Coordinates of C-alpha atoms in Angstrom, one line a residue:
X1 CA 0.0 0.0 0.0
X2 CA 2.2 2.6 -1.2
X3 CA -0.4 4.6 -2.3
X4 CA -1.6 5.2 1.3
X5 CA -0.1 8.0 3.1
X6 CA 0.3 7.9 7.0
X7 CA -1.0 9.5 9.6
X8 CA 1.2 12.6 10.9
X9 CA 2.7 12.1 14.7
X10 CA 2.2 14.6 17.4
X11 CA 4.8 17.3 18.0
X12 CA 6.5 17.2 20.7
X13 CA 7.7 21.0 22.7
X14 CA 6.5 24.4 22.8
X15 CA 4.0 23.5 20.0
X16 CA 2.5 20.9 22.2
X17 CA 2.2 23.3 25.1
X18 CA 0.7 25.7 23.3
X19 CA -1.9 23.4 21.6
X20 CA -3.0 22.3 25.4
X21 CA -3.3 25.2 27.7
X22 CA -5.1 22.9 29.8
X23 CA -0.7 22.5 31.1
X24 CA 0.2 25.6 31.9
X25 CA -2.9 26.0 34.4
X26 CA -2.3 23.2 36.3
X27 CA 1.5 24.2 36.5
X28 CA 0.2 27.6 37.9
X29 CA -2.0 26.1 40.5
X30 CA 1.0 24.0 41.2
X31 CA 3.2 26.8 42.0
X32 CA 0.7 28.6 44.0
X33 CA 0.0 25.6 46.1
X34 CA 4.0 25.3 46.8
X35 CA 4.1 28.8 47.5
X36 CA 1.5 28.6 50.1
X37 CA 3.4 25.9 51.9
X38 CA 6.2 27.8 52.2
X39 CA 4.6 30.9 53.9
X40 CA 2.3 28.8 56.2
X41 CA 5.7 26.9 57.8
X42 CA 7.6 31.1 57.4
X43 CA 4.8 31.9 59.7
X44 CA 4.8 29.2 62.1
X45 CA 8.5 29.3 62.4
X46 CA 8.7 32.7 63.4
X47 CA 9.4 33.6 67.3
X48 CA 6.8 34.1 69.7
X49 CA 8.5 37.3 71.1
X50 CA 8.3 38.7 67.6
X51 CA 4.6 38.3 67.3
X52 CA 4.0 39.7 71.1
X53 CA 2.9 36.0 73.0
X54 CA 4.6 35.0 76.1
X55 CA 8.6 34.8 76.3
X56 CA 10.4 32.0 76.4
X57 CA 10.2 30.2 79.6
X58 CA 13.0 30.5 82.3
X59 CA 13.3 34.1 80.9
X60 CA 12.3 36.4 83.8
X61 CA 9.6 38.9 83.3
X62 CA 10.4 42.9 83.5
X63 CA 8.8 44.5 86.5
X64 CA 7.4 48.1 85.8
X65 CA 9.0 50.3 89.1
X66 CA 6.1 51.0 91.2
X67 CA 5.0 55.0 92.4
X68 CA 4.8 55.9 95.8
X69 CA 1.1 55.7 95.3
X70 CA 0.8 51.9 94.4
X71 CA 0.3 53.0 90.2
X72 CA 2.7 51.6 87.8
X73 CA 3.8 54.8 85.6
X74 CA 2.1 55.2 82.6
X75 CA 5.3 55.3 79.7
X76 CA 5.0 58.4 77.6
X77 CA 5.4 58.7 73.8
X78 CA 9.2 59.5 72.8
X79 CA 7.8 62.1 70.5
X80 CA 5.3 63.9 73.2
X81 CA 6.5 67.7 74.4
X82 CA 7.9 68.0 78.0
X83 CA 5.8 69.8 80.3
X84 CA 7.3 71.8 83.7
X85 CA 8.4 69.6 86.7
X86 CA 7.7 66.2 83.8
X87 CA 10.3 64.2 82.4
X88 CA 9.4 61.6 79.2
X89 CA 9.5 58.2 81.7
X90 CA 7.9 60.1 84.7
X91 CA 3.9 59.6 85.5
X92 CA 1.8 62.3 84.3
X93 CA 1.8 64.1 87.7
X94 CA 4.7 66.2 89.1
X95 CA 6.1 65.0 92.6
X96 CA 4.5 67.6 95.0
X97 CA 6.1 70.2 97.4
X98 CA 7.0 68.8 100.8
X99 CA 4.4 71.2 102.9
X100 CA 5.9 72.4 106.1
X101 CA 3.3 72.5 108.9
X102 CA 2.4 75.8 110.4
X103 CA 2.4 76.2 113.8
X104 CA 0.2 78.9 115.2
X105 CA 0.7 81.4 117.3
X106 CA -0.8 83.9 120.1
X107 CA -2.1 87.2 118.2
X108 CA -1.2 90.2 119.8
X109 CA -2.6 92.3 117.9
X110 CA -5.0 93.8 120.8
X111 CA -2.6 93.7 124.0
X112 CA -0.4 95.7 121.2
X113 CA -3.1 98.3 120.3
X114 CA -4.4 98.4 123.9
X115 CA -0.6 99.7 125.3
X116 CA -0.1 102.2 122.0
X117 CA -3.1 103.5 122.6
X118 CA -2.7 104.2 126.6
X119 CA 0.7 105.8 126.1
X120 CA 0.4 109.7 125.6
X121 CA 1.9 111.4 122.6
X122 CA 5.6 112.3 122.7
X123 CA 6.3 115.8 122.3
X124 CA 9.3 117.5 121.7
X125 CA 10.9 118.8 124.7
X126 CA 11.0 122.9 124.7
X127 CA 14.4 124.5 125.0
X128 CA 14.6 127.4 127.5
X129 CA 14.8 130.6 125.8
X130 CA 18.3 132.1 125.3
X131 CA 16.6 135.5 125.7
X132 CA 15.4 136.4 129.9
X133 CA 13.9 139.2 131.3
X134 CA 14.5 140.2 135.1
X135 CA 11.7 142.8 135.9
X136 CA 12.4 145.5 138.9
X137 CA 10.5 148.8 140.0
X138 CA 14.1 151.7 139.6
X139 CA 12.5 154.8 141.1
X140 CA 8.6 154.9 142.5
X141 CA 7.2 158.7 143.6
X142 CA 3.8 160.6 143.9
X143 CA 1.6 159.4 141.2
X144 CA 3.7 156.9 139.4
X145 CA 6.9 154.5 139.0
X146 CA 9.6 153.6 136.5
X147 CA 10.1 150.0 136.0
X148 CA 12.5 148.1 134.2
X149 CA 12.9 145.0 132.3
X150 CA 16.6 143.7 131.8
X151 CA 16.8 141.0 128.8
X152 CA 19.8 139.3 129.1
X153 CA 21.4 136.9 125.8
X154 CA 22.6 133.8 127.1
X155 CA 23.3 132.2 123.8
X156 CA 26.6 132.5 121.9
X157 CA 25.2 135.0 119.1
X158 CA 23.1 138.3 118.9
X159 CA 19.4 138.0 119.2
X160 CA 16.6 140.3 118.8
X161 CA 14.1 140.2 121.8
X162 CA 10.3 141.3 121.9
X163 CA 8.8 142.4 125.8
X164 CA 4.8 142.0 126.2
X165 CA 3.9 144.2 129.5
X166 CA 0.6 144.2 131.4
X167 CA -0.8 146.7 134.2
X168 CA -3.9 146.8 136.3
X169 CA -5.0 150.6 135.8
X170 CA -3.0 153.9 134.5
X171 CA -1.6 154.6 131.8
X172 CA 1.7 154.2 129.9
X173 CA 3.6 157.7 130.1
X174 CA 6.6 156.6 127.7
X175 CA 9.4 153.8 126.8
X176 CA 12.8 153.8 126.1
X177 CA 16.2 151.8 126.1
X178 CA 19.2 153.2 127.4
X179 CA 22.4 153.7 125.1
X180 CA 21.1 151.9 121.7
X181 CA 18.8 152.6 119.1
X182 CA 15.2 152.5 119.9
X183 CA 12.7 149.8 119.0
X184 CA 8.9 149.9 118.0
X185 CA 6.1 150.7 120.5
X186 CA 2.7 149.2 120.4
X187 CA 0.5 149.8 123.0
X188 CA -3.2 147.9 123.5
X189 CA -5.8 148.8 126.2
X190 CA -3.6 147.7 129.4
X191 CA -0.2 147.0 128.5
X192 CA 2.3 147.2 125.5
X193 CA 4.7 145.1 123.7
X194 CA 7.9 146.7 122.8
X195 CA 10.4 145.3 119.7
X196 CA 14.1 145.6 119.6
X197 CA 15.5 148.3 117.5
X198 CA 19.1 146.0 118.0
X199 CA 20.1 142.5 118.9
X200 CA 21.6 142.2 122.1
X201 CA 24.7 140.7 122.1
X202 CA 26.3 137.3 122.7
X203 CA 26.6 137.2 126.6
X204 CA 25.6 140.7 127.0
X205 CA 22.2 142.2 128.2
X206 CA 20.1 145.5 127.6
X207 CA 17.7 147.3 129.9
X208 CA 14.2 148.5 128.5
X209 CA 12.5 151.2 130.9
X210 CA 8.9 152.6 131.2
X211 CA 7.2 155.3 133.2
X212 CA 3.9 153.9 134.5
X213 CA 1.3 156.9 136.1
X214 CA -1.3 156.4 138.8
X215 CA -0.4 152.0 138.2
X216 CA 0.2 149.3 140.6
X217 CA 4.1 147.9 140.0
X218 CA 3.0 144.9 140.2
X219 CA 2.5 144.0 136.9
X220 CA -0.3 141.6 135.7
X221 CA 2.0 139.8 132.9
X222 CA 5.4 140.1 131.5
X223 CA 6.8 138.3 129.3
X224 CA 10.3 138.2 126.8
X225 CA 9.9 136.3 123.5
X226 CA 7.2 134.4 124.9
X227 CA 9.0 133.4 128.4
X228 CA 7.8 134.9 131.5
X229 CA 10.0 137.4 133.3
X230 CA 11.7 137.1 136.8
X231 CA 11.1 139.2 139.8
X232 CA 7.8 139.7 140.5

């Protein structure tokens, strides 16, 4: 039968594979099985630490330090900001201020007020006058008297002196001073006050005189710069 012509054979290679795709699915499926396999026993194989269980046993467990108030500190975030009196592995409260106690004591505020209140105000003590006056009756007759008022400067510099004189009755006749200038007269309804024309001296005195008519010589004030006279 060499007029008959046989049947061509199957090819063998990539034409084969590409004439059944049927092969490259099942070679897929395959590889995805073997690749499954292999991550399942990854995962199982890992450590327990890694994936957060227990540790190992015979490992001893980290204690968290305890606060003085039986809490365990709650761990801040490295990234958080510092606050005052706070540091990043401290508990969220500042350690407080040791408070000293306060002991109390007796008020004396009223005993106080009581005594300041009972004492009298201080005043200034008043100097004696460095001007005196000394007064004397010179010459007395029918009707009348002279009198005389020596002021006397006991300080170490000249002063000027003022003399206030009152009488009971009469009537001033006249005034003068003896060997210096005169002063200025004034005379009121019973008396008269008589201002230095001069200082008297350091140490040194000057005599004012008066002629008094139908007066007693007892006079009823007398005074130099405000400080009573002597002699009567």
């Amino acid at each position: 039968m060499s007029g008959m012509r046989r049947a061509p054979r199957p090819s063998h290679g990539p034409a084969a594979i590409a004439s059944s795709p049927w092969i490259v699915v099942g070679a897929g499926v395959v590889v995805m099985v073997v690749l499954l396999f292999v991550a399942l026993g990854a995962y199982r194989g890992r450590s327990p630490a890694r994936d957060g269980g227990p540790p190992p046993a015979g490992l001893p467990l980290p204690q968290a330090p305890v606060s003085p108030s039986g809490l365990s500190p709650t761990p801040l975030p490295e990234n958080s900001a510092l606050l005052p009196g706070l540091s990043p592995r401290a508990s969220g409260l500042p350690p407080s201020a040791p408070v000293t106690p306060v002991t109390s004591r007796p008020s004396t505020v009223g005993p106080a007020v009581a005594s300041t209140s009972a004492r009298p105000p201080v005043r200034p003590s008043q100097q004696p006058s460095a001007v005196s006056g000394r007064y004397r009756v010179v010459q007395s007759f029918d009707g009348g008297f002279i009198g005389e008022v020596l002021i006397v400067n006991a300080s170490g510099v000249d002063r000027g002196w003022t003399v206030r004189f009152e009488f009971a009755g009469g009537r001033l006749v006249t005034t003068w001073v003896e060997g210096v200038p005169q002063g200025t007269l004034r005379q009121f309804d019973g008396g008269f006050t008589y201002v230095s024309g001069v200082d008297v001296p350091a140490g040194g005195s000057v005599a004012l005189r008066f002629h008094l008519e139908r007066a007693s010589s007892t006079p009823r004030g007398c005074t130099v710069d405000g400080a009573r006279c002597s002699g009567f």
